[in-house]
PDB file of C-alpha atoms in Angstrom:
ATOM      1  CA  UNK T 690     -15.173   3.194 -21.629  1.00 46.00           C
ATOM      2  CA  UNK T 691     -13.921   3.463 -25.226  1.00 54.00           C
ATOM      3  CA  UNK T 692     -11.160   6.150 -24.240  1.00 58.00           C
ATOM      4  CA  UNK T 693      -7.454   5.130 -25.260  1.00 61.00           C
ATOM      5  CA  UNK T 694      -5.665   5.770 -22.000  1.00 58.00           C
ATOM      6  CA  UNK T 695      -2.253   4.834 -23.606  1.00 65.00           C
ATOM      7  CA  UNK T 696      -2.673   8.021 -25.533  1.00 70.00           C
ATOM      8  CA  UNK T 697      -0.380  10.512 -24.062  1.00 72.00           C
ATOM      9  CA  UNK T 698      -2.657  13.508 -24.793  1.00 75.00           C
ATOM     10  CA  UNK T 699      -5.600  11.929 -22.700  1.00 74.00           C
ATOM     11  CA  UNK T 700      -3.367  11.358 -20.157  1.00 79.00           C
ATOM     12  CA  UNK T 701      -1.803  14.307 -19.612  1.00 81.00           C
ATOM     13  CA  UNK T 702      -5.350  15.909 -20.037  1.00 81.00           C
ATOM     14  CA  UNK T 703      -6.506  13.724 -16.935  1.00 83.00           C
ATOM     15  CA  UNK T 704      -3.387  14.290 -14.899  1.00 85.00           C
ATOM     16  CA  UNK T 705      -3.670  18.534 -15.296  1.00 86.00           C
ATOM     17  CA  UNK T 706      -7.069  18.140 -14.434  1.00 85.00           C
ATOM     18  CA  UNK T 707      -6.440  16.089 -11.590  1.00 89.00           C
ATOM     19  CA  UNK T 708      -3.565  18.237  -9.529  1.00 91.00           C
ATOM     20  CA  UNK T 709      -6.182  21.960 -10.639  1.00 90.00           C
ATOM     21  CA  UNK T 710      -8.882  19.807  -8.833  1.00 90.00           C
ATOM     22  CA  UNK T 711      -6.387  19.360  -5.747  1.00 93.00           C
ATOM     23  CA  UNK T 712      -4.934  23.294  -6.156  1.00 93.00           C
ATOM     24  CA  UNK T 713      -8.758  24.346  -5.983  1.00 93.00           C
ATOM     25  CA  UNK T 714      -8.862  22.154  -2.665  1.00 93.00           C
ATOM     26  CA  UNK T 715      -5.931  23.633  -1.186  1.00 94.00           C
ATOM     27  CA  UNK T 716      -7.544  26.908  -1.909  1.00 95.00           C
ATOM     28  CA  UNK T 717     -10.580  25.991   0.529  1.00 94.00           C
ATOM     29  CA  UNK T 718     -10.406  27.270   4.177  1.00 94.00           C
ATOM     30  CA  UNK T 719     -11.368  23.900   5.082  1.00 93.00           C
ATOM     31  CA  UNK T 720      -8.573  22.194   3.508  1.00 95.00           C
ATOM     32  CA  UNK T 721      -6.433  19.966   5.467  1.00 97.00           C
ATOM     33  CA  UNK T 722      -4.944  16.916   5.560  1.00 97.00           C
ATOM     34  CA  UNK T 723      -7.647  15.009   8.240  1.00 97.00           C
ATOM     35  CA  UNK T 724     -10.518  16.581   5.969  1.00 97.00           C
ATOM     36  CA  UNK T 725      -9.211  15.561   2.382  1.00 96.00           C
ATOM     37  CA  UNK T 726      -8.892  12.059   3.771  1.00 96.00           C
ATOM     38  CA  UNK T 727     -12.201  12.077   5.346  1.00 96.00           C
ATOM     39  CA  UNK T 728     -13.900  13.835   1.870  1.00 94.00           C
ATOM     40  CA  UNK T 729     -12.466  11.251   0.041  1.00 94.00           C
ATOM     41  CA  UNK T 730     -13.615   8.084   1.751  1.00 95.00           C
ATOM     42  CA  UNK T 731     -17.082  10.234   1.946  1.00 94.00           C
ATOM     43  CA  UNK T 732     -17.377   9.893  -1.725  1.00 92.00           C
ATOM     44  CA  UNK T 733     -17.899   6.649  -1.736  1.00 93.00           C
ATOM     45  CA  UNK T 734     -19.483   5.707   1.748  1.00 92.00           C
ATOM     46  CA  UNK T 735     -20.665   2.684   1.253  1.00 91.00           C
ATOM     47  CA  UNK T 736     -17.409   0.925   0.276  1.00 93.00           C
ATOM     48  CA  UNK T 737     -14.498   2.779   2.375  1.00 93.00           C
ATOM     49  CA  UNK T 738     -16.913   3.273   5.556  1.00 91.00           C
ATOM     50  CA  UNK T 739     -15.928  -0.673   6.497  1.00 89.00           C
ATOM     51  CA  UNK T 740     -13.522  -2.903   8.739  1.00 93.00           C
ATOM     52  CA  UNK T 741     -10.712  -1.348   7.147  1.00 95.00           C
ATOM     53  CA  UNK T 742     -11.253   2.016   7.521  1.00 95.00           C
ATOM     54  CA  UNK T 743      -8.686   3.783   9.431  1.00 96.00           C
ATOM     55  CA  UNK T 744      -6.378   2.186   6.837  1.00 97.00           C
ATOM     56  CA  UNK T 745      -8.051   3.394   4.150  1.00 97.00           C
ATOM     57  CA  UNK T 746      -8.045   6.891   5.923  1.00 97.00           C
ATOM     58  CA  UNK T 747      -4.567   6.933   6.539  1.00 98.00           C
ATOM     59  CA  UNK T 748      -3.642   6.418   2.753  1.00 97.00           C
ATOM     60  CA  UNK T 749      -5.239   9.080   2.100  1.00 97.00           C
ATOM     61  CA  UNK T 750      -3.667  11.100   4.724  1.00 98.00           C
ATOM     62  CA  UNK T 751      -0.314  10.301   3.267  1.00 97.00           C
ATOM     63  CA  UNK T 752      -2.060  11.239  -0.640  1.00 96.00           C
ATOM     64  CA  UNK T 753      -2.779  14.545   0.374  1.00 97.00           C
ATOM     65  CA  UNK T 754       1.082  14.890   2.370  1.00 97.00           C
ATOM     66  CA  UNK T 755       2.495  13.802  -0.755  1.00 95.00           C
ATOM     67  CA  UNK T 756       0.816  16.060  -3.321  1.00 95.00           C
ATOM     68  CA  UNK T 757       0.703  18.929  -1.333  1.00 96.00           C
ATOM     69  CA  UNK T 758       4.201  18.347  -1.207  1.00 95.00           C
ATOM     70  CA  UNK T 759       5.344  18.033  -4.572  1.00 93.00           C
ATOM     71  CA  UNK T 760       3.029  20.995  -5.190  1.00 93.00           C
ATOM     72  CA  UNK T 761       4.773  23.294  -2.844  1.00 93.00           C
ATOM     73  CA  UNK T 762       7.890  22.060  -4.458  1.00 92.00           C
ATOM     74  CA  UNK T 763       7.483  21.704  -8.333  1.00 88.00           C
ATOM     75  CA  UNK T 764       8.441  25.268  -9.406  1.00 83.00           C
ATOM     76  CA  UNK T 765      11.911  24.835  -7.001  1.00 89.00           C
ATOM     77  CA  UNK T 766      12.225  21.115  -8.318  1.00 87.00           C
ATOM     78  CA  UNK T 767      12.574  22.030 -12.108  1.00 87.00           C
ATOM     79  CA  UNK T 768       8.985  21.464 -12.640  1.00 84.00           C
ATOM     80  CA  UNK T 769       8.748  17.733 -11.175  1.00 84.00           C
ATOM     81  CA  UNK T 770       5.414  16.432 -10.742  1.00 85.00           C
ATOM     82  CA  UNK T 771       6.681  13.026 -10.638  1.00 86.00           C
ATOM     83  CA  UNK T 772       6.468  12.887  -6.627  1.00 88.00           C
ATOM     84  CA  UNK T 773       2.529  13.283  -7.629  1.00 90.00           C
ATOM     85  CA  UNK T 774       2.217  10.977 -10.120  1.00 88.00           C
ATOM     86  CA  UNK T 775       3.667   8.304  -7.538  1.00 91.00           C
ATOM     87  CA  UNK T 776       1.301   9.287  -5.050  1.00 93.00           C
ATOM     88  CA  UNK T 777      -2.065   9.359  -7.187  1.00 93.00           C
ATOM     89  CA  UNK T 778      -0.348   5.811  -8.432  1.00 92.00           C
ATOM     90  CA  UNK T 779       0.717   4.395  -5.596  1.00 94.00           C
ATOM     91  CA  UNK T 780      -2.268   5.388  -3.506  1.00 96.00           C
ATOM     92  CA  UNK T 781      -4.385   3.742  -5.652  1.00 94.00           C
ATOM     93  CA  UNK T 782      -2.675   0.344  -6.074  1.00 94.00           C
ATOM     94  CA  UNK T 783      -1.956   0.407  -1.950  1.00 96.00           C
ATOM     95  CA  UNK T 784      -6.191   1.206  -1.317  1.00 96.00           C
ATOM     96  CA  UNK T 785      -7.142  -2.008  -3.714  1.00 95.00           C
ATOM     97  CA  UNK T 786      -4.420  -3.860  -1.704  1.00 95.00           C
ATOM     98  CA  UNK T 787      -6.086  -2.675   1.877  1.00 96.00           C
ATOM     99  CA  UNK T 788      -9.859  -3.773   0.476  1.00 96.00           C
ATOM    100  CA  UNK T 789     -11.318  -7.073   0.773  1.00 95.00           C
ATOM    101  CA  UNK T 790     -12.624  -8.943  -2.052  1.00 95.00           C
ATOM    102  CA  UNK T 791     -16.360  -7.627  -1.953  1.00 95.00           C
ATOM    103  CA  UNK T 792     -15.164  -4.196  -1.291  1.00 95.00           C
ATOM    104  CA  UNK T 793     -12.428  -4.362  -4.322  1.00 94.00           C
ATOM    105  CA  UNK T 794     -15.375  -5.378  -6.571  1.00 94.00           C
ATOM    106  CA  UNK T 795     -17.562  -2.767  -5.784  1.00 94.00           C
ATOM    107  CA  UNK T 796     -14.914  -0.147  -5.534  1.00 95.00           C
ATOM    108  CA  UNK T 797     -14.353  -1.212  -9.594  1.00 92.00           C
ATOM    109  CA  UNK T 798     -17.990  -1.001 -10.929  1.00 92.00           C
ATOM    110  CA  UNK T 799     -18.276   1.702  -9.211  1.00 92.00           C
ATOM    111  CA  UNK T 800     -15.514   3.574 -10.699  1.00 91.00           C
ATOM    112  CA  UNK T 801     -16.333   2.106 -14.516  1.00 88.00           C
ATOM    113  CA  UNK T 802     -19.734   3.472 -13.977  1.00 88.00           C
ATOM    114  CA  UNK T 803     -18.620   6.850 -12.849  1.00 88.00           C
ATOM    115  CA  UNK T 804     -16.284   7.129 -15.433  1.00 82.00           C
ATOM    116  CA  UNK T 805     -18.877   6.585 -18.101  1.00 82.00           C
ATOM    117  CA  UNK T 806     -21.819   8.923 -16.960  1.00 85.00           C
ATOM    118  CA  UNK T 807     -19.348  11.847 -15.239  1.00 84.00           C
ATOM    119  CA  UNK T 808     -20.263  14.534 -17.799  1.00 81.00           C
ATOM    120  CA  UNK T 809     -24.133  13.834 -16.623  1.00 87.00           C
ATOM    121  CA  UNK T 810     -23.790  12.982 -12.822  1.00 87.00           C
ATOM    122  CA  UNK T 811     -22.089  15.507 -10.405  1.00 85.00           C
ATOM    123  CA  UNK T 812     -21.269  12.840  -7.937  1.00 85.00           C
ATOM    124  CA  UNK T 813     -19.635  10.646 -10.904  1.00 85.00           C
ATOM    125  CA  UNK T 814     -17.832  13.519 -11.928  1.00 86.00           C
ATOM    126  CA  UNK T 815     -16.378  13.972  -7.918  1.00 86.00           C
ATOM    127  CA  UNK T 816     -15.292  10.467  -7.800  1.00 89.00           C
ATOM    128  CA  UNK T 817     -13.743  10.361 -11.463  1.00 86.00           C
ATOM    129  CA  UNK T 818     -11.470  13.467 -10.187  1.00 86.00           C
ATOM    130  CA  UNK T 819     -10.508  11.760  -7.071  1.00 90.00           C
ATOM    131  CA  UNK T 820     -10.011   8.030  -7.909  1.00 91.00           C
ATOM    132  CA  UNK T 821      -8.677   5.963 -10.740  1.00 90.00           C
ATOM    133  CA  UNK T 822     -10.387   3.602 -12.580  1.00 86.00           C
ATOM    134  CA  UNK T 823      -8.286   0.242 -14.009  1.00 86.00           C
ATOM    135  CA  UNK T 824      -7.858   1.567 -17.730  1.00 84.00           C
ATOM    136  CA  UNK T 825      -6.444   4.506 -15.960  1.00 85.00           C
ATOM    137  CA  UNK T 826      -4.396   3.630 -13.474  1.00 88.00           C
ATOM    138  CA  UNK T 827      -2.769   1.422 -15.917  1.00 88.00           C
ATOM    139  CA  UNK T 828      -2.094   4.331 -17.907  1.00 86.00           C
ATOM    140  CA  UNK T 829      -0.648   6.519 -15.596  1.00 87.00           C
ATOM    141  CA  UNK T 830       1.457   3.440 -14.989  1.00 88.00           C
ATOM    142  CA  UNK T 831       2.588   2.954 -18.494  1.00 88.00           C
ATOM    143  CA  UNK T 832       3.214   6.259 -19.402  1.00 86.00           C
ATOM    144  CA  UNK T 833       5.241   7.261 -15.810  1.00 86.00           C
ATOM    145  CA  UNK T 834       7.456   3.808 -16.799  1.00 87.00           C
ATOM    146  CA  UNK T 835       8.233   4.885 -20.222  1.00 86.00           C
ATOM    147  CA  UNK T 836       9.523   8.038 -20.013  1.00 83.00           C
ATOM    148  CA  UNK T 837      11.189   7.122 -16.081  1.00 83.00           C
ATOM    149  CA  UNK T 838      11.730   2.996 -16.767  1.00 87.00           C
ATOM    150  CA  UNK T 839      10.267   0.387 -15.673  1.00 88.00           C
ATOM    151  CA  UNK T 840       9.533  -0.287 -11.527  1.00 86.00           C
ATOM    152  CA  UNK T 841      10.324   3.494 -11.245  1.00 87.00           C
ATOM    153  CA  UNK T 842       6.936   3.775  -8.857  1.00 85.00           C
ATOM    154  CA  UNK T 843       7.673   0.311  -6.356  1.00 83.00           C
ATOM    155  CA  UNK T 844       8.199   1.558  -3.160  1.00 64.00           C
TER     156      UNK T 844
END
């Protein structure tokens, strides 16, 4: 990946993209909290579908709570989307916590690769909207800290 995350502009290109991918979810009659969590794990079968599974299903129950959430409230909240950003952040540093070793590994090739061939691969592109790879995570974690400080997403 020879993207510079730290560049504000790519992140805030990602980040738009992101929450229209989960407004165009919402929109679905199928939407719901049980189904996003059980879409999301389905992207990527072969590492979430594991011993750990009905934690990594209940993280992203709590995702989808959470960004529906600040969704339904950014126009009344003065246009915060920082109750997102924590969520899409803190989701994905609490799912490589809940993985094992093997599955942490895999779950990180897999998202470098997806990354780099999402403009080709429609699956790619799927998991690229609904994970975060390393160089971005960090990102949205650098950029959230400077403008809000530093430890403003800990728990």
């Amino acid at each position: 990946m020879n993207i510079d995350y730290q560049d504000r502009d790519i992140f805030e290109t990602d980040y738009i993209f992101r929450i229209q991918t989960f407004e165009q979810y919402l929109e679905s009659a199928m939407s719901s909290q049980e189904h996003f969590a059980n879409f999301k794990a389905g992207l990527i079968p072969s590492i979430f579908y594991g011993h750990n599974m009905a934690e990594v299903l209940e993280l992203f129950r709590s995702e989808f709570d959470a960004v529906k959430s600040g969704l339904e409230r950014y126009d009344m909240d003065n246009n915060n989307d920082f109750p997102m950003l924590k969520s899409y952040v803190n989701t994905e540093r609490d799912l490589r916590k809940i993985l094992d070793e093997e599955q942490l590994r895999d779950y990180t090739a897999l998202l470098e690769r997806s990354f780099d061939s999402q403009k080709t691969d429609a699956k790619a592109a799927a998991v690229s909207r609904f994970f975060l790879s390393s160089p971005i995570l960090e990102s949205y974690i650098f950029q959230v800290e400077k403008i809000f400080g530093k430890g403003i997403l800990d728990k």
